[in-house]
Amino acid sequence: MKEKMGPGNSGQIMAPPRRMSLAPNTYNTYIDASIGNIITDHQYNNGMQFQPSGCHVEIGKGISNAKVESEQIIRATMFAMNNVESLHVHDNSSIIIVIPEYMTSIDGTALGWRHLKQCHVVRCPKLHTVFTPNYDRIYPFEEIETFWASDLLNVHCIWNKGRTFSGTDNTSFAKLKSIHLYSCPRLTFVLPLLMGIQGSYLSNLGSLHIVKCGDLKVVFPVHPDLKEDVLGFPRLKHIHLYELYKLQHICGVKMHAPKLERVWLRGCWGLRRLPSVSLDRGPIVDCEKDWWEKLEWDGLEVGHHPSLFKPRHSSHYKKSLPRGSVLW
């Protein structure tokens, strides 16, 4: 018997009766969507049932994406994820990636997360990679605006390199405004800037906030064939970096941030460069005095000189120990 449900209330996480998922018994995904046309029958359990409107997907405790072999389930999952606008992944102790790569394409159709705007990922201890974007067929993450993650104990990267192509992509990540990362101790990089996406380079990124990611070496690594010596971040205003002990670079090449307003850093002793800025901007740099004195500069003519910044030093900064000091 087929049973239709009435319209859902906005602002709630909705699901068919009995918590049926897009992938029965394997992937219990709940969708906040216009569900007037959802039919609760296993014969009709496919992605085309859903007509997302402000779609929200939540992946939580007890959910597993292992051993999904059904093409019907893969198609349904791809359809839902290609229409989701908000994604919340939390408290899951089994997944190592949000959607496995083998579930991101089938018969020429690819998962591009094309409507995703907000993503929140927390407390998933086995997660190794959050997303695998593939640029060879589509332009992924065209709408994403905010990414927020915390307490991911084993995550190695947020976006890995995926598959690339030789063309130009001006839309992937073009709307990304903020990245917030907290307590991801094994994170080594966040988002590679690839030769295949020349021209985008996070043109709307305004805020970068990373705290207690001790293994992070570079936030935005670049493709080795990238020809640009300097990449522009035209709307970047705020940089907040705390206890990133292995950080060497924010970006794999030099950065230019003409609208930079404030930089706040503590415990980033391996970082030696700030972005270049506009000559009349005067961004505040709140940092340890010892760190500021060791920065490397390219010169006033390229907007990269200490006189263009306003340093502010904490009253409790690391002081050099006198010779012969004994550490207890």
mmCIF file of C-alpha atoms in Angstrom:
data_model
loop_
_atom_site.group_PDB
_atom_site.id
_atom_site.type_symbol
_atom_site.label_atom_id
_atom_site.label_comp_id
_atom_site.label_asym_id
_atom_site.label_seq_id
_atom_site.Cartn_x
_atom_site.Cartn_y
_atom_site.Cartn_z
ATOM 1 C CA MET A 1 0.000 0.000 0.000
ATOM 2 C CA LYS A 2 1.289 3.431 -0.927
ATOM 3 C CA GLU A 3 0.790 6.218 1.547
ATOM 4 C CA LYS A 4 1.387 9.898 0.877
ATOM 5 C CA MET A 5 2.502 12.290 3.596
ATOM 6 C CA GLY A 6 1.352 15.848 4.071
ATOM 7 C CA PRO A 7 3.637 18.855 3.688
ATOM 8 C CA GLY A 8 6.364 19.231 6.310
ATOM 9 C CA ASN A 9 6.874 22.214 8.550
ATOM 10 C CA SER A 10 9.775 24.446 7.647
ATOM 11 C CA GLY A 11 12.691 24.516 10.047
ATOM 12 C CA GLN A 12 12.328 20.878 11.086
ATOM 13 C CA ILE A 13 14.285 17.813 10.066
ATOM 14 C CA MET A 14 11.687 15.677 8.360
ATOM 15 C CA ALA A 15 11.657 12.054 7.241
ATOM 16 C CA PRO A 16 9.247 9.467 5.946
ATOM 17 C CA PRO A 17 7.497 7.308 8.576
ATOM 18 C CA ARG A 18 9.620 4.722 10.418
ATOM 19 C CA ARG A 19 12.751 6.683 9.593
ATOM 20 C CA MET A 20 13.189 5.180 6.164
ATOM 21 C CA SER A 21 16.389 6.329 4.529
ATOM 22 C CA LEU A 22 17.590 6.992 1.034
ATOM 23 C CA ALA A 23 19.599 3.796 1.405
ATOM 24 C CA PRO A 24 17.524 1.386 3.537
ATOM 25 C CA ASN A 25 19.396 -0.259 6.400
ATOM 26 C CA THR A 26 22.671 1.344 5.404
ATOM 27 C CA TYR A 27 22.408 5.124 5.159
ATOM 28 C CA ASN A 28 19.799 6.712 7.402
ATOM 29 C CA THR A 29 19.681 10.176 5.915
ATOM 30 C CA TYR A 30 16.974 12.585 7.025
ATOM 31 C CA ILE A 31 15.800 15.317 4.722
ATOM 32 C CA ASP A 32 14.126 18.618 5.470
ATOM 33 C CA ALA A 33 12.271 19.013 2.184
ATOM 34 C CA SER A 34 8.949 19.523 0.497
ATOM 35 C CA ILE A 35 7.705 15.981 1.042
ATOM 36 C CA GLY A 36 4.138 16.147 -0.192
ATOM 37 C CA ASN A 37 4.987 13.698 -2.958
ATOM 38 C CA ILE A 38 7.060 11.218 -0.955
ATOM 39 C CA ILE A 39 5.558 7.720 -1.150
ATOM 40 C CA THR A 40 6.403 5.298 1.647
ATOM 41 C CA ASP A 41 6.907 2.167 -0.392
ATOM 42 C CA HIS A 42 10.205 0.354 -0.961
ATOM 43 C CA GLN A 43 9.400 0.067 -4.668
ATOM 44 C CA TYR A 44 9.418 3.861 -4.874
ATOM 45 C CA ASN A 45 12.342 4.543 -2.563
ATOM 46 C CA ASN A 46 14.504 6.512 -4.979
ATOM 47 C CA GLY A 47 15.853 10.038 -5.185
ATOM 48 C CA MET A 48 13.269 11.244 -7.696
ATOM 49 C CA GLN A 49 10.619 11.147 -4.953
ATOM 50 C CA PHE A 50 12.209 14.144 -3.319
ATOM 51 C CA GLN A 51 11.545 17.674 -4.490
ATOM 52 C CA PRO A 52 13.907 19.570 -2.173
ATOM 53 C CA SER A 53 13.050 23.085 -1.076
ATOM 54 C CA GLY A 54 15.605 24.388 1.393
ATOM 55 C CA CYS A 55 16.807 20.785 1.699
ATOM 56 C CA HIS A 56 18.685 19.770 4.862
ATOM 57 C CA VAL A 57 20.474 16.441 5.337
ATOM 58 C CA GLU A 58 21.698 15.183 8.689
ATOM 59 C CA ILE A 59 24.099 12.257 9.080
ATOM 60 C CA GLY A 60 24.441 11.176 12.698
ATOM 61 C CA LYS A 61 24.988 8.260 15.047
ATOM 62 C CA GLY A 62 24.725 4.707 13.785
ATOM 63 C CA ILE A 63 24.832 5.600 10.099
ATOM 64 C CA SER A 64 27.180 3.695 7.800
ATOM 65 C CA ASN A 65 27.997 4.226 4.134
ATOM 66 C CA ALA A 66 29.941 0.972 3.762
ATOM 67 C CA LYS A 67 29.064 -1.727 1.228
ATOM 68 C CA VAL A 68 26.393 0.209 -0.648
ATOM 69 C CA GLU A 69 26.130 -1.691 -3.932
ATOM 70 C CA SER A 70 22.652 -0.949 -5.241
ATOM 71 C CA GLU A 71 22.621 1.448 -8.203
ATOM 72 C CA GLN A 72 19.191 2.594 -7.064
ATOM 73 C CA ILE A 73 20.571 3.605 -3.675
ATOM 74 C CA ILE A 74 23.578 5.347 -5.225
ATOM 75 C CA ARG A 75 21.355 7.308 -7.616
ATOM 76 C CA ALA A 76 19.022 8.277 -4.776
ATOM 77 C CA THR A 77 21.913 9.410 -2.603
ATOM 78 C CA MET A 78 23.477 11.431 -5.425
ATOM 79 C CA PHE A 79 20.152 13.070 -6.229
ATOM 80 C CA ALA A 80 19.588 14.074 -2.619
ATOM 81 C CA MET A 81 23.132 15.362 -2.112
ATOM 82 C CA ASN A 82 23.065 17.314 -5.370
ATOM 83 C CA ASN A 83 20.004 19.166 -4.067
ATOM 84 C CA VAL A 84 20.890 19.564 -0.405
ATOM 85 C CA GLU A 85 21.468 23.144 0.757
ATOM 86 C CA SER A 86 22.476 22.425 4.343
ATOM 87 C CA LEU A 87 24.473 19.427 5.591
ATOM 88 C CA HIS A 88 25.103 18.456 9.226
ATOM 89 C CA VAL A 89 27.379 15.486 9.914
ATOM 90 C CA HIS A 90 27.873 14.707 13.587
ATOM 91 C CA ASP A 91 28.727 12.093 16.227
ATOM 92 C CA ASN A 92 29.379 9.303 13.749
ATOM 93 C CA SER A 93 32.014 6.745 14.718
ATOM 94 C CA SER A 94 32.138 4.704 11.498
ATOM 95 C CA ILE A 95 32.392 6.878 8.371
ATOM 96 C CA ILE A 96 35.811 7.808 6.973
ATOM 97 C CA ILE A 97 34.386 10.105 4.259
ATOM 98 C CA VAL A 98 30.965 11.727 4.000
ATOM 99 C CA ILE A 99 30.166 10.141 0.627
ATOM 100 C CA PRO A 100 32.595 7.462 -0.657
ATOM 101 C CA GLU A 101 34.130 8.210 -4.039
ATOM 102 C CA TYR A 102 32.504 5.164 -5.658
ATOM 103 C CA MET A 103 29.127 6.738 -4.833
ATOM 104 C CA THR A 104 29.930 10.070 -6.507
ATOM 105 C CA SER A 105 29.378 9.085 -10.145
ATOM 106 C CA ILE A 106 27.324 6.602 -12.138
ATOM 107 C CA ASP A 107 26.529 6.373 -15.861
ATOM 108 C CA GLY A 108 27.908 9.814 -16.660
ATOM 109 C CA THR A 109 26.127 11.530 -13.764
ATOM 110 C CA ALA A 110 28.351 13.031 -11.072
ATOM 111 C CA LEU A 111 27.875 14.307 -7.544
ATOM 112 C CA GLY A 112 28.768 17.985 -7.488
ATOM 113 C CA TRP A 113 27.043 19.228 -4.314
ATOM 114 C CA ARG A 114 25.740 21.915 -6.636
ATOM 115 C CA HIS A 115 23.258 23.486 -4.192
ATOM 116 C CA LEU A 116 25.135 23.037 -0.906
ATOM 117 C CA LYS A 117 25.479 26.360 0.922
ATOM 118 C CA GLN A 118 26.281 25.432 4.517
ATOM 119 C CA CYS A 119 28.181 22.469 5.917
ATOM 120 C CA HIS A 120 28.757 21.595 9.579
ATOM 121 C CA VAL A 121 30.853 18.535 10.522
ATOM 122 C CA VAL A 122 31.629 17.645 14.158
ATOM 123 C CA ARG A 123 32.746 14.761 16.359
ATOM 124 C CA CYS A 124 33.389 12.047 13.770
ATOM 125 C CA PRO A 125 36.527 10.320 15.114
ATOM 126 C CA LYS A 126 37.262 8.083 12.093
ATOM 127 C CA LEU A 127 36.646 10.682 9.398
ATOM 128 C CA HIS A 128 39.752 10.959 7.188
ATOM 129 C CA THR A 129 38.497 13.149 4.329
ATOM 130 C CA VAL A 130 35.317 15.200 4.287
ATOM 131 C CA PHE A 131 34.845 15.648 0.527
ATOM 132 C CA THR A 132 36.342 14.352 -2.715
ATOM 133 C CA PRO A 133 35.560 16.964 -5.401
ATOM 134 C CA ASN A 134 35.992 15.841 -8.994
ATOM 135 C CA TYR A 135 36.486 18.560 -11.595
ATOM 136 C CA ASP A 136 36.706 16.350 -14.677
ATOM 137 C CA ARG A 137 32.950 16.314 -15.406
ATOM 138 C CA ILE A 138 31.364 19.127 -13.398
ATOM 139 C CA TYR A 139 32.051 22.276 -11.426
ATOM 140 C CA PRO A 140 31.509 21.187 -7.802
ATOM 141 C CA PHE A 141 30.588 23.328 -4.803
ATOM 142 C CA GLU A 142 29.331 26.257 -6.837
ATOM 143 C CA GLU A 143 27.034 27.541 -4.067
ATOM 144 C CA ILE A 144 28.886 26.736 -0.843
ATOM 145 C CA GLU A 145 29.198 29.747 1.453
ATOM 146 C CA THR A 146 30.153 28.431 4.890
ATOM 147 C CA PHE A 147 32.149 25.459 6.104
ATOM 148 C CA TRP A 148 32.447 24.712 9.831
ATOM 149 C CA ALA A 149 34.159 21.702 11.439
ATOM 150 C CA SER A 150 35.337 20.741 14.917
ATOM 151 C CA ASP A 151 36.619 17.785 16.919
ATOM 152 C CA LEU A 152 37.602 15.644 13.940
ATOM 153 C CA LEU A 153 40.421 13.672 15.526
ATOM 154 C CA ASN A 154 41.708 11.865 12.424
ATOM 155 C CA VAL A 155 40.716 14.062 9.517
ATOM 156 C CA HIS A 156 43.615 14.551 7.091
ATOM 157 C CA CYS A 157 41.999 17.098 4.777
ATOM 158 C CA ILE A 158 38.658 18.800 4.236
ATOM 159 C CA TRP A 159 38.676 18.638 0.429
ATOM 160 C CA ASN A 160 41.161 16.329 -1.236
ATOM 161 C CA LYS A 161 42.576 16.837 -4.712
ATOM 162 C CA GLY A 162 40.084 14.655 -6.563
ATOM 163 C CA ARG A 163 40.183 14.405 -10.351
ATOM 164 C CA THR A 164 41.115 17.469 -12.382
ATOM 165 C CA PHE A 165 40.862 18.640 -15.972
ATOM 166 C CA SER A 166 42.804 21.074 -18.127
ATOM 167 C CA GLY A 167 40.093 23.698 -18.574
ATOM 168 C CA THR A 168 39.235 26.772 -16.537
ATOM 169 C CA ASP A 169 36.681 26.765 -13.738
ATOM 170 C CA ASN A 170 35.513 30.124 -12.392
ATOM 171 C CA THR A 171 32.589 28.827 -10.332
ATOM 172 C CA SER A 172 33.789 26.133 -7.918
ATOM 173 C CA PHE A 173 34.083 27.655 -4.424
ATOM 174 C CA ALA A 174 33.477 31.099 -5.909
ATOM 175 C CA LYS A 175 30.830 31.868 -3.248
ATOM 176 C CA LEU A 176 32.702 30.455 -0.250
ATOM 177 C CA LYS A 177 32.757 33.194 2.400
ATOM 178 C CA SER A 178 34.057 31.595 5.578
ATOM 179 C CA ILE A 179 36.009 28.598 6.822
ATOM 180 C CA HIS A 180 36.000 27.742 10.539
ATOM 181 C CA LEU A 181 38.027 24.791 11.833
ATOM 182 C CA TYR A 182 38.532 23.797 15.467
ATOM 183 C CA SER A 183 40.445 20.928 17.075
ATOM 184 C CA CYS A 184 41.376 18.848 14.045
ATOM 185 C CA PRO A 185 44.811 17.735 15.303
ATOM 186 C CA ARG A 186 45.829 15.626 12.266
ATOM 187 C CA LEU A 187 44.627 17.998 9.570
ATOM 188 C CA THR A 188 47.447 18.680 7.085
ATOM 189 C CA PHE A 189 45.664 20.842 4.486
ATOM 190 C CA VAL A 190 42.206 22.282 3.853
ATOM 191 C CA LEU A 191 41.549 22.904 0.150
ATOM 192 C CA PRO A 192 43.973 22.448 -2.765
ATOM 193 C CA LEU A 193 43.966 25.224 -5.363
ATOM 194 C CA LEU A 194 44.397 23.293 -8.573
ATOM 195 C CA MET A 195 45.566 24.149 -12.064
ATOM 196 C CA GLY A 196 42.164 22.979 -13.280
ATOM 197 C CA ILE A 197 40.313 25.714 -11.397
ATOM 198 C CA GLN A 198 42.336 28.720 -12.452
ATOM 199 C CA GLY A 199 40.500 31.958 -11.948
ATOM 200 C CA SER A 200 38.356 31.074 -8.951
ATOM 201 C CA TYR A 201 40.808 31.097 -6.052
ATOM 202 C CA LEU A 202 38.206 31.802 -3.381
ATOM 203 C CA SER A 203 37.209 35.190 -4.724
ATOM 204 C CA ASN A 204 34.595 35.714 -1.972
ATOM 205 C CA LEU A 205 36.435 34.272 1.017
ATOM 206 C CA GLY A 206 36.183 36.843 3.797
ATOM 207 C CA SER A 207 37.044 34.954 6.982
ATOM 208 C CA LEU A 208 39.556 32.216 7.767
ATOM 209 C CA HIS A 209 39.424 30.905 11.340
ATOM 210 C CA ILE A 210 41.550 27.888 12.343
ATOM 211 C CA VAL A 211 42.210 26.804 15.940
ATOM 212 C CA LYS A 212 44.226 23.917 17.399
ATOM 213 C CA CYS A 213 45.072 21.980 14.258
ATOM 214 C CA GLY A 214 48.598 21.016 15.241
ATOM 215 C CA ASP A 215 49.619 19.088 12.094
ATOM 216 C CA LEU A 216 48.402 21.701 9.609
ATOM 217 C CA LYS A 217 51.245 22.671 7.279
ATOM 218 C CA VAL A 218 49.488 24.672 4.567
ATOM 219 C CA VAL A 219 45.865 25.782 4.379
ATOM 220 C CA PHE A 220 45.640 26.086 0.594
ATOM 221 C CA PRO A 221 48.267 23.999 -1.227
ATOM 222 C CA VAL A 222 48.636 24.699 -4.928
ATOM 223 C CA HIS A 223 49.189 22.509 -7.969
ATOM 224 C CA PRO A 224 52.926 22.267 -8.831
ATOM 225 C CA ASP A 225 52.224 23.462 -12.393
ATOM 226 C CA LEU A 226 50.444 26.606 -11.242
ATOM 227 C CA LYS A 227 52.170 29.486 -13.005
ATOM 228 C CA GLU A 228 51.007 32.374 -10.830
ATOM 229 C CA ASP A 229 53.517 33.683 -8.286
ATOM 230 C CA VAL A 230 50.838 35.583 -6.370
ATOM 231 C CA LEU A 231 47.191 34.638 -5.858
ATOM 232 C CA GLY A 232 44.570 37.247 -5.068
ATOM 233 C CA PHE A 233 42.072 36.911 -2.234
ATOM 234 C CA PRO A 234 40.079 40.047 -3.060
ATOM 235 C CA ARG A 235 37.575 39.921 -0.166
ATOM 236 C CA LEU A 236 39.622 38.366 2.615
ATOM 237 C CA LYS A 237 39.229 40.559 5.711
ATOM 238 C CA HIS A 238 39.858 38.423 8.792
ATOM 239 C CA ILE A 239 42.477 35.770 9.559
ATOM 240 C CA HIS A 240 42.432 34.030 12.946
ATOM 241 C CA LEU A 241 45.058 31.322 13.540
ATOM 242 C CA TYR A 242 45.744 29.713 16.927
ATOM 243 C CA GLU A 243 48.147 26.937 17.944
ATOM 244 C CA LEU A 244 49.045 25.760 14.453
ATOM 245 C CA TYR A 245 52.522 24.641 15.416
ATOM 246 C CA LYS A 246 53.531 23.141 12.050
ATOM 247 C CA LEU A 247 51.968 25.781 9.810
ATOM 248 C CA GLN A 248 54.410 27.053 7.191
ATOM 249 C CA HIS A 249 52.109 28.741 4.671
ATOM 250 C CA ILE A 250 48.535 29.943 4.489
ATOM 251 C CA CYS A 251 48.736 29.495 0.720
ATOM 252 C CA GLY A 252 51.280 27.540 -1.317
ATOM 253 C CA VAL A 253 52.224 30.741 -3.175
ATOM 254 C CA LYS A 254 52.271 34.388 -2.148
ATOM 255 C CA MET A 255 48.918 35.984 -1.296
ATOM 256 C CA HIS A 256 47.485 39.413 -2.027
ATOM 257 C CA ALA A 257 44.588 40.496 0.201
ATOM 258 C CA PRO A 258 43.778 44.145 -0.599
ATOM 259 C CA LYS A 259 40.865 44.340 1.878
ATOM 260 C CA LEU A 260 42.558 42.669 4.833
ATOM 261 C CA GLU A 261 41.467 44.292 8.107
ATOM 262 C CA ARG A 262 42.673 42.121 10.962
ATOM 263 C CA VAL A 263 45.034 39.225 11.609
ATOM 264 C CA TRP A 264 45.079 37.439 14.974
ATOM 265 C CA LEU A 265 47.775 34.813 15.546
ATOM 266 C CA ARG A 266 49.138 32.822 18.461
ATOM 267 C CA GLY A 267 51.393 29.793 18.389
ATOM 268 C CA CYS A 268 52.127 29.793 14.647
ATOM 269 C CA TRP A 269 55.895 29.970 14.930
ATOM 270 C CA GLY A 270 56.656 28.364 11.561
ATOM 271 C CA LEU A 271 54.648 30.909 9.554
ATOM 272 C CA ARG A 272 56.936 33.528 8.047
ATOM 273 C CA ARG A 273 54.724 35.522 5.697
ATOM 274 C CA LEU A 274 51.583 37.632 5.741
ATOM 275 C CA PRO A 275 49.606 38.502 2.600
ATOM 276 C CA SER A 276 50.485 41.676 0.756
ATOM 277 C CA VAL A 277 47.907 44.453 1.194
ATOM 278 C CA SER A 278 46.764 47.784 -0.232
ATOM 279 C CA LEU A 279 49.050 50.697 0.529
ATOM 280 C CA ASP A 280 46.302 52.590 2.378
ATOM 281 C CA ARG A 281 44.691 49.721 4.294
ATOM 282 C CA GLY A 282 46.708 49.404 7.516
ATOM 283 C CA PRO A 283 45.387 46.077 8.832
ATOM 284 C CA ILE A 284 45.854 45.255 12.518
ATOM 285 C CA VAL A 285 48.089 42.284 13.311
ATOM 286 C CA ASP A 286 47.608 40.977 16.863
ATOM 287 C CA CYS A 287 50.481 38.557 17.492
ATOM 288 C CA GLU A 288 53.493 37.642 19.605
ATOM 289 C CA LYS A 289 56.297 40.167 19.384
ATOM 290 C CA ASP A 290 58.915 37.502 18.752
ATOM 291 C CA TRP A 291 56.929 36.152 15.815
ATOM 292 C CA TRP A 292 56.451 39.594 14.261
ATOM 293 C CA GLU A 293 60.175 40.314 14.363
ATOM 294 C CA LYS A 294 60.974 37.170 12.339
ATOM 295 C CA LEU A 295 58.592 37.794 9.429
ATOM 296 C CA GLU A 296 59.885 37.953 5.856
ATOM 297 C CA TRP A 297 58.977 40.900 3.594
ATOM 298 C CA ASP A 298 59.089 41.592 -0.165
ATOM 299 C CA GLY A 299 59.050 45.379 -0.122
ATOM 300 C CA LEU A 300 56.827 48.446 -0.012
ATOM 301 C CA GLU A 301 56.425 48.582 -3.787
ATOM 302 C CA VAL A 302 54.455 45.310 -3.771
ATOM 303 C CA GLY A 303 52.397 46.096 -0.680
ATOM 304 C CA HIS A 304 54.422 43.808 1.557
ATOM 305 C CA HIS A 305 56.225 45.845 4.197
ATOM 306 C CA PRO A 306 55.880 46.087 8.004
ATOM 307 C CA SER A 307 55.008 49.792 7.758
ATOM 308 C CA LEU A 308 51.728 48.852 6.036
ATOM 309 C CA PHE A 309 50.504 46.934 9.104
ATOM 310 C CA LYS A 310 49.598 47.898 12.664
ATOM 311 C CA PRO A 311 51.155 45.306 14.972
ATOM 312 C CA ARG A 312 49.727 44.755 18.440
ATOM 313 C CA HIS A 313 51.511 42.494 20.856
ATOM 314 C CA SER A 314 50.084 40.609 23.793
ATOM 315 C CA SER A 315 51.483 41.446 27.215
ATOM 316 C CA HIS A 316 52.222 37.713 27.556
ATOM 317 C CA TYR A 317 54.411 36.809 24.614
ATOM 318 C CA LYS A 318 57.205 34.245 24.408
ATOM 319 C CA LYS A 319 60.498 35.756 25.560
ATOM 320 C CA SER A 320 63.919 34.429 24.664
ATOM 321 C CA LEU A 321 65.513 32.605 27.552
ATOM 322 C CA PRO A 322 68.921 33.899 28.674
ATOM 323 C CA ARG A 323 71.878 31.654 28.045
ATOM 324 C CA GLY A 324 72.379 29.087 30.751
ATOM 325 C CA SER A 325 68.705 29.024 31.711
ATOM 326 C CA VAL A 326 67.430 25.782 33.139
ATOM 327 C CA LEU A 327 63.960 24.558 32.195
ATOM 328 C CA TRP A 328 62.131 22.794 34.987
#
